[in-house]
PDB file of C-alpha atoms in Angstrom:
ATOM      1  CA  MET A   1     -10.900 -25.579 -11.157  1.00  0.00           C
ATOM      2  CA  SER A   2     -13.306 -22.643 -11.263  1.00  0.00           C
ATOM      3  CA  ALA A   3     -12.406 -19.478 -13.096  1.00  0.00           C
ATOM      4  CA  ILE A   4     -10.943 -16.650 -11.049  1.00  0.00           C
ATOM      5  CA  GLU A   5     -13.594 -14.035 -10.287  1.00  0.00           C
ATOM      6  CA  ILE A   6     -12.465 -10.530 -11.139  1.00  0.00           C
ATOM      7  CA  VAL A   7     -14.008  -7.741  -9.076  1.00  0.00           C
ATOM      8  CA  SER A   8     -13.698  -4.301 -10.643  1.00  0.00           C
ATOM      9  CA  GLU A   9     -16.344  -2.617  -8.515  1.00  0.00           C
ATOM     10  CA  THR A  10     -18.785  -3.553  -5.787  1.00  0.00           C
ATOM     11  CA  ASN A  11     -22.322  -2.343  -5.237  1.00  0.00           C
ATOM     12  CA  LEU A  12     -23.721  -3.761  -2.016  1.00  0.00           C
ATOM     13  CA  SER A  13     -27.336  -2.666  -1.640  1.00  0.00           C
ATOM     14  CA  ASN A  14     -27.583  -3.702   2.015  1.00  0.00           C
ATOM     15  CA  LEU A  15     -24.498  -1.752   3.190  1.00  0.00           C
ATOM     16  CA  ARG A  16     -23.868   1.983   2.990  1.00  0.00           C
ATOM     17  CA  LEU A  17     -21.019   2.949   0.667  1.00  0.00           C
ATOM     18  CA  VAL A  18     -18.769   5.378   2.557  1.00  0.00           C
ATOM     19  CA  ASN A  19     -16.089   5.870  -0.061  1.00  0.00           C
ATOM     20  CA  ARG A  20     -14.977   4.515  -3.413  1.00  0.00           C
ATOM     21  CA  GLY A  21     -11.269   5.090  -3.851  1.00  0.00           C
ATOM     22  CA  LYS A  22      -8.903   4.223  -6.655  1.00  0.00           C
ATOM     23  CA  VAL A  23      -8.718   0.627  -5.442  1.00  0.00           C
ATOM     24  CA  ARG A  24     -10.920   0.177  -2.345  1.00  0.00           C
ATOM     25  CA  ASP A  25     -14.653   0.335  -1.801  1.00  0.00           C
ATOM     26  CA  VAL A  26     -15.431   1.170   1.833  1.00  0.00           C
ATOM     27  CA  TYR A  27     -18.761   0.277   3.456  1.00  0.00           C
ATOM     28  CA  GLU A  28     -20.257   0.933   6.870  1.00  0.00           C
ATOM     29  CA  VAL A  29     -21.177  -2.349   8.586  1.00  0.00           C
ATOM     30  CA  THR A  30     -22.111  -1.021  12.048  1.00  0.00           C
ATOM     31  CA  GLU A  31     -21.672   2.241  13.913  1.00  0.00           C
ATOM     32  CA  SER A  32     -18.196   1.098  14.935  1.00  0.00           C
ATOM     33  CA  GLU A  33     -17.115  -1.117  12.016  1.00  0.00           C
ATOM     34  CA  LEU A  34     -16.193  -0.659   8.367  1.00  0.00           C
ATOM     35  CA  LEU A  35     -15.611  -3.113   5.540  1.00  0.00           C
ATOM     36  CA  LEU A  36     -12.612  -2.400   3.303  1.00  0.00           C
ATOM     37  CA  VAL A  37     -13.000  -4.188  -0.024  1.00  0.00           C
ATOM     38  CA  ALA A  38      -9.867  -4.336  -2.172  1.00  0.00           C
ATOM     39  CA  THR A  39     -11.038  -4.560  -5.785  1.00  0.00           C
ATOM     40  CA  ASP A  40      -8.894  -5.548  -8.751  1.00  0.00           C
ATOM     41  CA  ARG A  41      -8.772  -1.956  -9.982  1.00  0.00           C
ATOM     42  CA  ILE A  42      -5.372  -0.464 -10.701  1.00  0.00           C
ATOM     43  CA  SER A  43      -4.445   3.174 -11.121  1.00  0.00           C
ATOM     44  CA  ALA A  44      -1.502   4.898 -12.733  1.00  0.00           C
ATOM     45  CA  PHE A  45      -0.692   8.594 -13.126  1.00  0.00           C
ATOM     46  CA  ASP A  46      -3.739   9.301 -10.934  1.00  0.00           C
ATOM     47  CA  CYS A  47      -6.086   7.631 -13.423  1.00  0.00           C
ATOM     48  CA  ILE A  48      -8.020   4.417 -12.856  1.00  0.00           C
ATOM     49  CA  ILE A  49      -7.107   2.007 -15.627  1.00  0.00           C
ATOM     50  CA  PRO A  50     -10.185   0.368 -17.206  1.00  0.00           C
ATOM     51  CA  THR A  51      -8.540  -3.080 -17.238  1.00  0.00           C
ATOM     52  CA  PRO A  52      -8.543  -4.864 -13.850  1.00  0.00           C
ATOM     53  CA  ILE A  53      -5.650  -7.017 -12.599  1.00  0.00           C
ATOM     54  CA  PRO A  54      -6.836 -10.505 -11.571  1.00  0.00           C
ATOM     55  CA  ARG A  55      -6.264 -11.349  -7.876  1.00  0.00           C
ATOM     56  CA  LYS A  56      -4.745  -7.959  -7.095  1.00  0.00           C
ATOM     57  CA  GLY A  57      -7.356  -7.247  -4.426  1.00  0.00           C
ATOM     58  CA  GLU A  58      -6.719 -10.592  -2.763  1.00  0.00           C
ATOM     59  CA  VAL A  59      -2.984  -9.906  -2.663  1.00  0.00           C
ATOM     60  CA  LEU A  60      -3.433  -6.455  -1.110  1.00  0.00           C
ATOM     61  CA  THR A  61      -5.763  -7.867   1.566  1.00  0.00           C
ATOM     62  CA  THR A  62      -3.690 -10.919   2.481  1.00  0.00           C
ATOM     63  CA  ILE A  63      -0.373  -9.053   2.562  1.00  0.00           C
ATOM     64  CA  SER A  64      -1.875  -6.351   4.792  1.00  0.00           C
ATOM     65  CA  ALA A  65      -3.282  -8.993   7.147  1.00  0.00           C
ATOM     66  CA  PHE A  66       0.093 -10.780   7.202  1.00  0.00           C
ATOM     67  CA  TRP A  67       1.943  -7.618   8.238  1.00  0.00           C
ATOM     68  CA  LEU A  68      -0.660  -6.516  10.784  1.00  0.00           C
ATOM     69  CA  GLU A  69      -0.356  -9.852  12.553  1.00  0.00           C
ATOM     70  CA  LYS A  70       3.439  -9.910  12.323  1.00  0.00           C
ATOM     71  CA  LEU A  71       3.901  -6.332  13.535  1.00  0.00           C
ATOM     72  CA  GLY A  72       1.063  -6.272  16.058  1.00  0.00           C
ATOM     73  CA  HIS A  73       3.512  -6.153  18.978  1.00  0.00           C
ATOM     74  CA  LEU A  74       4.709  -2.738  17.772  1.00  0.00           C
ATOM     75  CA  THR A  75       1.364  -0.987  17.525  1.00  0.00           C
ATOM     76  CA  ALA A  76      -2.361  -1.496  17.819  1.00  0.00           C
ATOM     77  CA  HIS A  77      -4.227  -1.707  14.523  1.00  0.00           C
ATOM     78  CA  HIS A  78      -7.748  -1.524  13.183  1.00  0.00           C
ATOM     79  CA  LEU A  79      -8.136  -5.062  11.771  1.00  0.00           C
ATOM     80  CA  ILE A  80     -10.894  -7.197  13.292  1.00  0.00           C
ATOM     81  CA  THR A  81     -10.819 -10.075  10.807  1.00  0.00           C
ATOM     82  CA  THR A  82     -10.219 -11.083   7.197  1.00  0.00           C
ATOM     83  CA  ASP A  83     -11.919 -14.459   7.803  1.00  0.00           C
ATOM     84  CA  PHE A  84     -15.008 -14.313   5.631  1.00  0.00           C
ATOM     85  CA  GLU A  85     -16.832 -16.858   7.779  1.00  0.00           C
ATOM     86  CA  GLN A  86     -16.341 -14.660  10.872  1.00  0.00           C
ATOM     87  CA  MET A  87     -17.871 -11.571   9.251  1.00  0.00           C
ATOM     88  CA  PRO A  88     -21.431 -10.371   9.829  1.00  0.00           C
ATOM     89  CA  GLU A  89     -24.195 -12.010   7.798  1.00  0.00           C
ATOM     90  CA  ALA A  90     -24.721  -8.749   5.907  1.00  0.00           C
ATOM     91  CA  VAL A  91     -21.234  -9.229   4.455  1.00  0.00           C
ATOM     92  CA  ARG A  92     -21.362 -13.007   3.988  1.00  0.00           C
ATOM     93  CA  ARG A  93     -24.320 -12.747   1.639  1.00  0.00           C
ATOM     94  CA  HIS A  94     -21.863 -11.377  -0.962  1.00  0.00           C
ATOM     95  CA  PRO A  95     -19.503 -14.265  -1.870  1.00  0.00           C
ATOM     96  CA  GLN A  96     -17.484 -12.083  -4.258  1.00  0.00           C
ATOM     97  CA  LEU A  97     -16.048 -10.342  -1.164  1.00  0.00           C
ATOM     98  CA  ARG A  98     -14.318 -13.495   0.067  1.00  0.00           C
ATOM     99  CA  GLY A  99     -10.538 -13.134   0.286  1.00  0.00           C
ATOM    100  CA  ARG A 100     -10.516  -9.414  -0.526  1.00  0.00           C
ATOM    101  CA  SER A 101     -12.234  -7.868   2.497  1.00  0.00           C
ATOM    102  CA  MET A 102     -11.107  -6.562   5.871  1.00  0.00           C
ATOM    103  CA  LEU A 103     -13.567  -5.942   8.689  1.00  0.00           C
ATOM    104  CA  VAL A 104     -12.022  -3.079  10.653  1.00  0.00           C
ATOM    105  CA  LYS A 105     -12.690  -0.689  13.511  1.00  0.00           C
ATOM    106  CA  LYS A 106     -13.776   2.803  12.597  1.00  0.00           C
ATOM    107  CA  THR A 107     -11.213   5.469  13.444  1.00  0.00           C
ATOM    108  CA  LYS A 108     -10.749   9.177  13.121  1.00  0.00           C
ATOM    109  CA  VAL A 109      -8.149   9.174  10.348  1.00  0.00           C
ATOM    110  CA  PHE A 110      -5.191  11.544  10.506  1.00  0.00           C
ATOM    111  CA  PRO A 111      -5.186  13.516   7.209  1.00  0.00           C
ATOM    112  CA  VAL A 112      -1.534  12.734   6.479  1.00  0.00           C
ATOM    113  CA  GLU A 113       0.589  10.020   4.880  1.00  0.00           C
ATOM    114  CA  CYS A 114       3.459   8.776   7.050  1.00  0.00           C
ATOM    115  CA  VAL A 115       6.118   8.028   4.429  1.00  0.00           C
ATOM    116  CA  VAL A 116       9.394   6.317   5.314  1.00  0.00           C
ATOM    117  CA  ARG A 117      12.258   6.060   2.830  1.00  0.00           C
ATOM    118  CA  GLY A 118      15.177   3.686   3.250  1.00  0.00           C
ATOM    119  CA  TYR A 119      16.604   4.033  -0.263  1.00  0.00           C
ATOM    120  CA  LEU A 120      17.010   6.799  -2.806  1.00  0.00           C
ATOM    121  CA  ALA A 121      14.266   6.324  -5.381  1.00  0.00           C
ATOM    122  CA  GLY A 122      11.333   7.931  -7.116  1.00  0.00           C
ATOM    123  CA  SER A 123      10.561  11.513  -6.128  1.00  0.00           C
ATOM    124  CA  GLY A 124      13.239  11.284  -3.432  1.00  0.00           C
ATOM    125  CA  TRP A 125      15.896  10.689  -6.085  1.00  0.00           C
ATOM    126  CA  LYS A 126      14.599  13.624  -8.139  1.00  0.00           C
ATOM    127  CA  ASP A 127      14.648  15.839  -5.047  1.00  0.00           C
ATOM    128  CA  TYR A 128      18.188  14.769  -4.161  1.00  0.00           C
ATOM    129  CA  ARG A 129      19.513  15.452  -7.657  1.00  0.00           C
ATOM    130  CA  ALA A 130      18.035  18.943  -7.560  1.00  0.00           C
ATOM    131  CA  THR A 131      18.850  19.955  -3.980  1.00  0.00           C
ATOM    132  CA  GLY A 132      21.126  17.386  -2.355  1.00  0.00           C
ATOM    133  CA  LYS A 133      18.274  16.778   0.092  1.00  0.00           C
ATOM    134  CA  VAL A 134      15.153  14.623   0.295  1.00  0.00           C
ATOM    135  CA  CYS A 135      12.163  16.498   1.669  1.00  0.00           C
ATOM    136  CA  GLY A 136      14.483  18.725   3.682  1.00  0.00           C
ATOM    137  CA  HIS A 137      16.699  15.914   4.993  1.00  0.00           C
ATOM    138  CA  GLU A 138      20.376  16.612   4.358  1.00  0.00           C
ATOM    139  CA  LEU A 139      22.094  13.637   2.739  1.00  0.00           C
ATOM    140  CA  PRO A 140      25.746  12.871   1.912  1.00  0.00           C
ATOM    141  CA  ALA A 141      27.019  14.045  -1.475  1.00  0.00           C
ATOM    142  CA  GLY A 142      27.661  11.559  -4.257  1.00  0.00           C
ATOM    143  CA  LEU A 143      24.786   9.154  -3.680  1.00  0.00           C
ATOM    144  CA  GLN A 144      23.437   7.273  -6.681  1.00  0.00           C
ATOM    145  CA  GLU A 145      19.931   6.203  -7.615  1.00  0.00           C
ATOM    146  CA  ALA A 146      18.767   3.253  -5.465  1.00  0.00           C
ATOM    147  CA  ASP A 147      21.529   3.824  -2.881  1.00  0.00           C
ATOM    148  CA  ARG A 148      20.645   2.776   0.631  1.00  0.00           C
ATOM    149  CA  LEU A 149      20.308   5.824   2.873  1.00  0.00           C
ATOM    150  CA  PRO A 150      22.540   6.119   5.960  1.00  0.00           C
ATOM    151  CA  GLN A 151      19.355   5.638   7.971  1.00  0.00           C
ATOM    152  CA  PRO A 152      15.649   5.617   7.101  1.00  0.00           C
ATOM    153  CA  ILE A 153      14.048   9.060   6.904  1.00  0.00           C
ATOM    154  CA  PHE A 154      10.512  10.197   7.662  1.00  0.00           C
ATOM    155  CA  THR A 155       9.000  12.325   4.879  1.00  0.00           C
ATOM    156  CA  PRO A 156       5.297  13.034   5.540  1.00  0.00           C
ATOM    157  CA  ALA A 157       2.788  14.042   2.902  1.00  0.00           C
ATOM    158  CA  THR A 158      -0.732  15.349   2.745  1.00  0.00           C
ATOM    159  CA  LYS A 159      -3.526  12.981   1.743  1.00  0.00           C
ATOM    160  CA  ALA A 160      -4.969  14.111  -1.573  1.00  0.00           C
ATOM    161  CA  ALA A 161      -8.535  13.090  -2.401  1.00  0.00           C
ATOM    162  CA  THR A 162      -7.577  13.425  -6.065  1.00  0.00           C
ATOM    163  CA  GLY A 163      -4.206  13.835  -7.737  1.00  0.00           C
ATOM    164  CA  HIS A 164      -0.833  13.454  -6.074  1.00  0.00           C
ATOM    165  CA  ASP A 165      -0.136  13.528  -2.360  1.00  0.00           C
ATOM    166  CA  GLU A 166       2.033  16.546  -1.589  1.00  0.00           C
ATOM    167  CA  ASN A 167       5.244  16.288   0.427  1.00  0.00           C
ATOM    168  CA  ILE A 168       5.266  18.524   3.509  1.00  0.00           C
ATOM    169  CA  THR A 169       7.892  19.430   6.088  1.00  0.00           C
ATOM    170  CA  GLU A 170       7.884  17.848   9.520  1.00  0.00           C
ATOM    171  CA  ALA A 171       6.982  21.278  10.929  1.00  0.00           C
ATOM    172  CA  GLU A 172       3.912  21.406   8.682  1.00  0.00           C
ATOM    173  CA  PHE A 173       3.112  17.818   9.680  1.00  0.00           C
ATOM    174  CA  ALA A 174       3.217  18.834  13.364  1.00  0.00           C
ATOM    175  CA  GLU A 175       0.944  21.796  12.669  1.00  0.00           C
ATOM    176  CA  ILE A 176      -1.669  19.440  11.210  1.00  0.00           C
ATOM    177  CA  VAL A 177      -1.658  16.718  13.894  1.00  0.00           C
ATOM    178  CA  GLY A 178      -0.042  18.456  16.880  1.00  0.00           C
ATOM    179  CA  ASN A 179       3.494  18.122  18.230  1.00  0.00           C
ATOM    180  CA  LYS A 180       2.900  15.188  20.560  1.00  0.00           C
ATOM    181  CA  THR A 181       0.995  13.190  17.954  1.00  0.00           C
ATOM    182  CA  ALA A 182       3.582  14.038  15.292  1.00  0.00           C
ATOM    183  CA  ASP A 183       6.353  12.616  17.472  1.00  0.00           C
ATOM    184  CA  ARG A 184       4.337   9.464  18.103  1.00  0.00           C
ATOM    185  CA  LEU A 185       3.442   8.900  14.438  1.00  0.00           C
ATOM    186  CA  ARG A 186       7.012   9.511  13.298  1.00  0.00           C
ATOM    187  CA  SER A 187       8.371   7.089  15.878  1.00  0.00           C
ATOM    188  CA  LEU A 188       5.807   4.415  15.001  1.00  0.00           C
ATOM    189  CA  ALA A 189       6.332   4.728  11.254  1.00  0.00           C
ATOM    190  CA  LEU A 190      10.121   4.438  11.535  1.00  0.00           C
ATOM    191  CA  LYS A 191       9.915   1.519  13.971  1.00  0.00           C
ATOM    192  CA  ILE A 192       7.429  -0.396  11.811  1.00  0.00           C
ATOM    193  CA  TYR A 193       9.442   0.212   8.651  1.00  0.00           C
ATOM    194  CA  GLN A 194      12.697  -0.851  10.292  1.00  0.00           C
ATOM    195  CA  GLU A 195      11.353  -4.179  11.536  1.00  0.00           C
ATOM    196  CA  ALA A 196       9.469  -4.924   8.312  1.00  0.00           C
ATOM    197  CA  ALA A 197      12.477  -4.057   6.154  1.00  0.00           C
ATOM    198  CA  GLU A 198      14.752  -6.312   8.196  1.00  0.00           C
ATOM    199  CA  TYR A 199      12.322  -9.217   7.876  1.00  0.00           C
ATOM    200  CA  ALA A 200      11.781  -8.641   4.136  1.00  0.00           C
ATOM    201  CA  LEU A 201      15.536  -8.783   3.527  1.00  0.00           C
ATOM    202  CA  THR A 202      15.599 -12.289   4.980  1.00  0.00           C
ATOM    203  CA  ARG A 203      13.007 -13.209   2.345  1.00  0.00           C
ATOM    204  CA  GLY A 204      14.913 -11.591  -0.528  1.00  0.00           C
ATOM    205  CA  ILE A 205      12.916  -8.363  -0.806  1.00  0.00           C
ATOM    206  CA  ILE A 206      14.116  -4.797  -0.273  1.00  0.00           C
ATOM    207  CA  ILE A 207      11.438  -2.370   0.938  1.00  0.00           C
ATOM    208  CA  ALA A 208      12.815   0.809  -0.577  1.00  0.00           C
ATOM    209  CA  ASP A 209      10.051   3.025   0.802  1.00  0.00           C
ATOM    210  CA  THR A 210       6.501   2.807   2.045  1.00  0.00           C
ATOM    211  CA  LYS A 211       3.641   4.861   3.429  1.00  0.00           C
ATOM    212  CA  PHE A 212       1.486   4.252   6.470  1.00  0.00           C
ATOM    213  CA  GLU A 213      -1.811   5.677   7.651  1.00  0.00           C
ATOM    214  CA  PHE A 214      -2.961   6.013  11.232  1.00  0.00           C
ATOM    215  CA  GLY A 215      -6.202   6.852  12.998  1.00  0.00           C
ATOM    216  CA  GLN A 216      -7.566   7.208  16.524  1.00  0.00           C
ATOM    217  CA  ASP A 217     -10.296   5.097  18.081  1.00  0.00           C
ATOM    218  CA  GLU A 218     -12.975   6.424  20.414  1.00  0.00           C
ATOM    219  CA  THR A 219     -10.573   6.222  23.380  1.00  0.00           C
ATOM    220  CA  GLY A 220      -7.915   8.262  21.608  1.00  0.00           C
ATOM    221  CA  GLU A 221      -5.595   5.288  21.017  1.00  0.00           C
ATOM    222  CA  ILE A 222      -3.540   5.529  17.817  1.00  0.00           C
ATOM    223  CA  LEU A 223      -4.101   2.611  15.437  1.00  0.00           C
ATOM    224  CA  LEU A 224      -2.307   1.543  12.257  1.00  0.00           C
ATOM    225  CA  ILE A 225      -4.970   1.487   9.535  1.00  0.00           C
ATOM    226  CA  ASP A 226      -5.655   0.891   5.839  1.00  0.00           C
ATOM    227  CA  GLU A 227      -3.306  -1.239   3.751  1.00  0.00           C
ATOM    228  CA  VAL A 228       0.111  -2.008   5.187  1.00  0.00           C
ATOM    229  CA  LEU A 229       3.355  -2.701   3.317  1.00  0.00           C
ATOM    230  CA  THR A 230       1.698  -3.870   0.101  1.00  0.00           C
ATOM    231  CA  PRO A 231       3.024  -3.511  -3.461  1.00  0.00           C
ATOM    232  CA  ASP A 232       0.592  -0.584  -3.862  1.00  0.00           C
ATOM    233  CA  SER A 233       1.794   1.344  -0.803  1.00  0.00           C
ATOM    234  CA  SER A 234       5.466   0.356  -0.996  1.00  0.00           C
ATOM    235  CA  ARG A 235       8.365   0.010  -3.409  1.00  0.00           C
ATOM    236  CA  PHE A 236       9.522  -3.627  -3.334  1.00  0.00           C
ATOM    237  CA  TRP A 237      12.776  -4.641  -5.035  1.00  0.00           C
ATOM    238  CA  SER A 238      14.277  -8.099  -5.427  1.00  0.00           C
ATOM    239  CA  VAL A 239      17.587  -8.465  -3.571  1.00  0.00           C
ATOM    240  CA  GLU A 240      18.761 -10.656  -6.429  1.00  0.00           C
ATOM    241  CA  ASN A 241      18.172  -7.960  -9.073  1.00  0.00           C
ATOM    242  CA  TYR A 242      19.179  -4.956  -6.956  1.00  0.00           C
ATOM    243  CA  ARG A 243      21.799  -2.674  -8.480  1.00  0.00           C
ATOM    244  CA  VAL A 244      22.872   0.824  -7.479  1.00  0.00           C
ATOM    245  CA  GLY A 245      22.756   3.434 -10.230  1.00  0.00           C
ATOM    246  CA  ILE A 246      19.525   2.243 -11.852  1.00  0.00           C
ATOM    247  CA  SER A 247      15.867   2.000 -10.906  1.00  0.00           C
ATOM    248  CA  PRO A 248      15.615  -1.688  -9.967  1.00  0.00           C
ATOM    249  CA  PRO A 249      12.647  -3.694 -11.272  1.00  0.00           C
ATOM    250  CA  SER A 250       9.877  -3.771  -8.701  1.00  0.00           C
ATOM    251  CA  PHE A 251       6.913  -5.901  -7.678  1.00  0.00           C
ATOM    252  CA  ASP A 252       4.484  -3.022  -7.891  1.00  0.00           C
ATOM    253  CA  LYS A 253       2.559  -1.280 -10.662  1.00  0.00           C
ATOM    254  CA  GLN A 254       5.690   0.398 -12.042  1.00  0.00           C
ATOM    255  CA  PHE A 255       5.498  -2.301 -14.729  1.00  0.00           C
ATOM    256  CA  VAL A 256       2.145  -0.851 -15.819  1.00  0.00           C
ATOM    257  CA  ARG A 257       3.464   2.723 -15.691  1.00  0.00           C
ATOM    258  CA  ASP A 258       6.424   1.739 -17.852  1.00  0.00           C
ATOM    259  CA  TYR A 259       4.074   0.243 -20.455  1.00  0.00           C
ATOM    260  CA  LEU A 260       1.813   3.312 -20.433  1.00  0.00           C
ATOM    261  CA  GLU A 261       4.843   5.550 -20.986  1.00  0.00           C
ATOM    262  CA  THR A 262       5.334   3.863 -24.372  1.00  0.00           C
ATOM    263  CA  LEU A 263       1.869   4.957 -25.545  1.00  0.00           C
ATOM    264  CA  ASP A 264       0.700   8.192 -27.093  1.00  0.00           C
ATOM    265  CA  TRP A 265      -1.440   9.051 -24.053  1.00  0.00           C
ATOM    266  CA  ASN A 266      -1.565  12.417 -22.283  1.00  0.00           C
ATOM    267  CA  LYS A 267      -2.089  10.832 -18.831  1.00  0.00           C
ATOM    268  CA  GLN A 268      -5.590  12.275 -18.607  1.00  0.00           C
ATOM    269  CA  PRO A 269      -8.817  10.257 -18.328  1.00  0.00           C
ATOM    270  CA  PRO A 270      -9.913   8.109 -19.969  1.00  0.00           C
ATOM    271  CA  ALA A 271      -6.927   5.811 -19.545  1.00  0.00           C
ATOM    272  CA  PRO A 272      -6.224   3.158 -22.187  1.00  0.00           C
ATOM    273  CA  GLU A 273      -6.967  -0.535 -21.806  1.00  0.00           C
ATOM    274  CA  LEU A 274      -4.076  -2.861 -20.956  1.00  0.00           C
ATOM    275  CA  PRO A 275      -3.222  -5.755 -23.296  1.00  0.00           C
ATOM    276  CA  PRO A 276      -3.501  -9.329 -21.927  1.00  0.00           C
ATOM    277  CA  GLY A 277       0.268  -9.795 -21.686  1.00  0.00           C
ATOM    278  CA  ILE A 278       0.690  -6.747 -19.442  1.00  0.00           C
ATOM    279  CA  VAL A 279      -2.277  -7.793 -17.296  1.00  0.00           C
ATOM    280  CA  GLU A 280      -0.939 -11.333 -16.796  1.00  0.00           C
ATOM    281  CA  ALA A 281       2.583 -10.155 -16.018  1.00  0.00           C
ATOM    282  CA  THR A 282       1.314  -7.569 -13.506  1.00  0.00           C
ATOM    283  CA  SER A 283      -0.883 -10.116 -11.743  1.00  0.00           C
ATOM    284  CA  ALA A 284       2.087 -12.479 -11.572  1.00  0.00           C
ATOM    285  CA  ARG A 285       4.231  -9.777  -9.918  1.00  0.00           C
ATOM    286  CA  TYR A 286       1.660  -9.178  -7.178  1.00  0.00           C
ATOM    287  CA  LEU A 287       1.278 -12.905  -6.529  1.00  0.00           C
ATOM    288  CA  GLU A 288       5.042 -13.363  -6.456  1.00  0.00           C
ATOM    289  CA  ALA A 289       5.428 -10.586  -3.883  1.00  0.00           C
ATOM    290  CA  TYR A 290       2.999 -12.430  -1.622  1.00  0.00           C
ATOM    291  CA  ARG A 291       4.740 -15.768  -2.140  1.00  0.00           C
ATOM    292  CA  ILE A 292       8.208 -14.410  -1.396  1.00  0.00           C
ATOM    293  CA  LEU A 293       7.163 -12.448   1.698  1.00  0.00           C
ATOM    294  CA  THR A 294       5.036 -15.170   3.276  1.00  0.00           C
ATOM    295  CA  GLY A 295       6.475 -18.392   1.860  1.00  0.00           C
ATOM    296  CA  LYS A 296       2.958 -19.380   0.756  1.00  0.00           C
ATOM    297  CA  ASN A 297       1.004 -19.448  -2.474  1.00  0.00           C
ATOM    298  CA  LEU A 298      -2.146 -17.369  -2.389  1.00  0.00           C
ATOM    299  CA  SER A 299      -4.087 -20.036  -4.299  1.00  0.00           C
ATOM    300  CA  ASP A 300      -3.839 -22.698  -1.607  1.00  0.00           C
ATOM    301  CA  GLY A 301      -2.534 -20.968   1.534  1.00  0.00           C
ATOM    302  CA  LYS A 302      -0.011 -23.767   1.987  1.00  0.00           C
ATOM    303  CA  ASN A 303       3.758 -23.635   2.432  1.00  0.00           C
TER     304      ASN A 303
END
């Protein structure tokens, strides 16, 4: 068995680099198509960690493709293919991209994050403790950390190029994208979350919250874009380990954050290296999230 290839960064001389984010490298393939490459980079506290997580990029790509296919009846999306053999020759000449790349339609991206929360966690829990609300949404008194909300709530945020995304009100959201578009994006985000959360529960995973991105194609149609319902964009909890009153263990990079919190590090670049044990355990969590959600192992694609 060949060793797993770790991809921390790509530099494709024959394709124009459009953007290098915390995790993804984005290239222009044609005037109407982009290539999203999910590397094995991981970030925490808005810093890119120098130690990559093996297979993380593959997990993000395959989980996104799984959800886009499963939820395609709810909304159009930007994915053309994740099949490496179906991609243009300019892409296929780079074998390290196999399994971690999405060929997608170009869109005009809305500069907002469409966040949906179904449970009280993270910044929502902090907000509730301070105000009794989450991003302006009135909630019943007496809720505990990790409580399921009476119904999912839409809590948009701005997209920050660096640093944290900032929560905004729905009125501010409407000012940015327009009232009609705001209504459509809110409705889509809630509908997608609801169906995905119901499915995930049947597989033993709670989707506590997630964020979606949308864009418009040249005809003005709204498309679901970027990564979808992955451990990087969502908070996944195991039904088996779920308890109210604590922050349940998750399948995302919270494990890495928890480790970094034990170090004498000021959360400013450069970030520290991760020890092998933390790297292996984090990779295992991402792979397990894929296995539970899809019923398949990423290594062989079989049931």
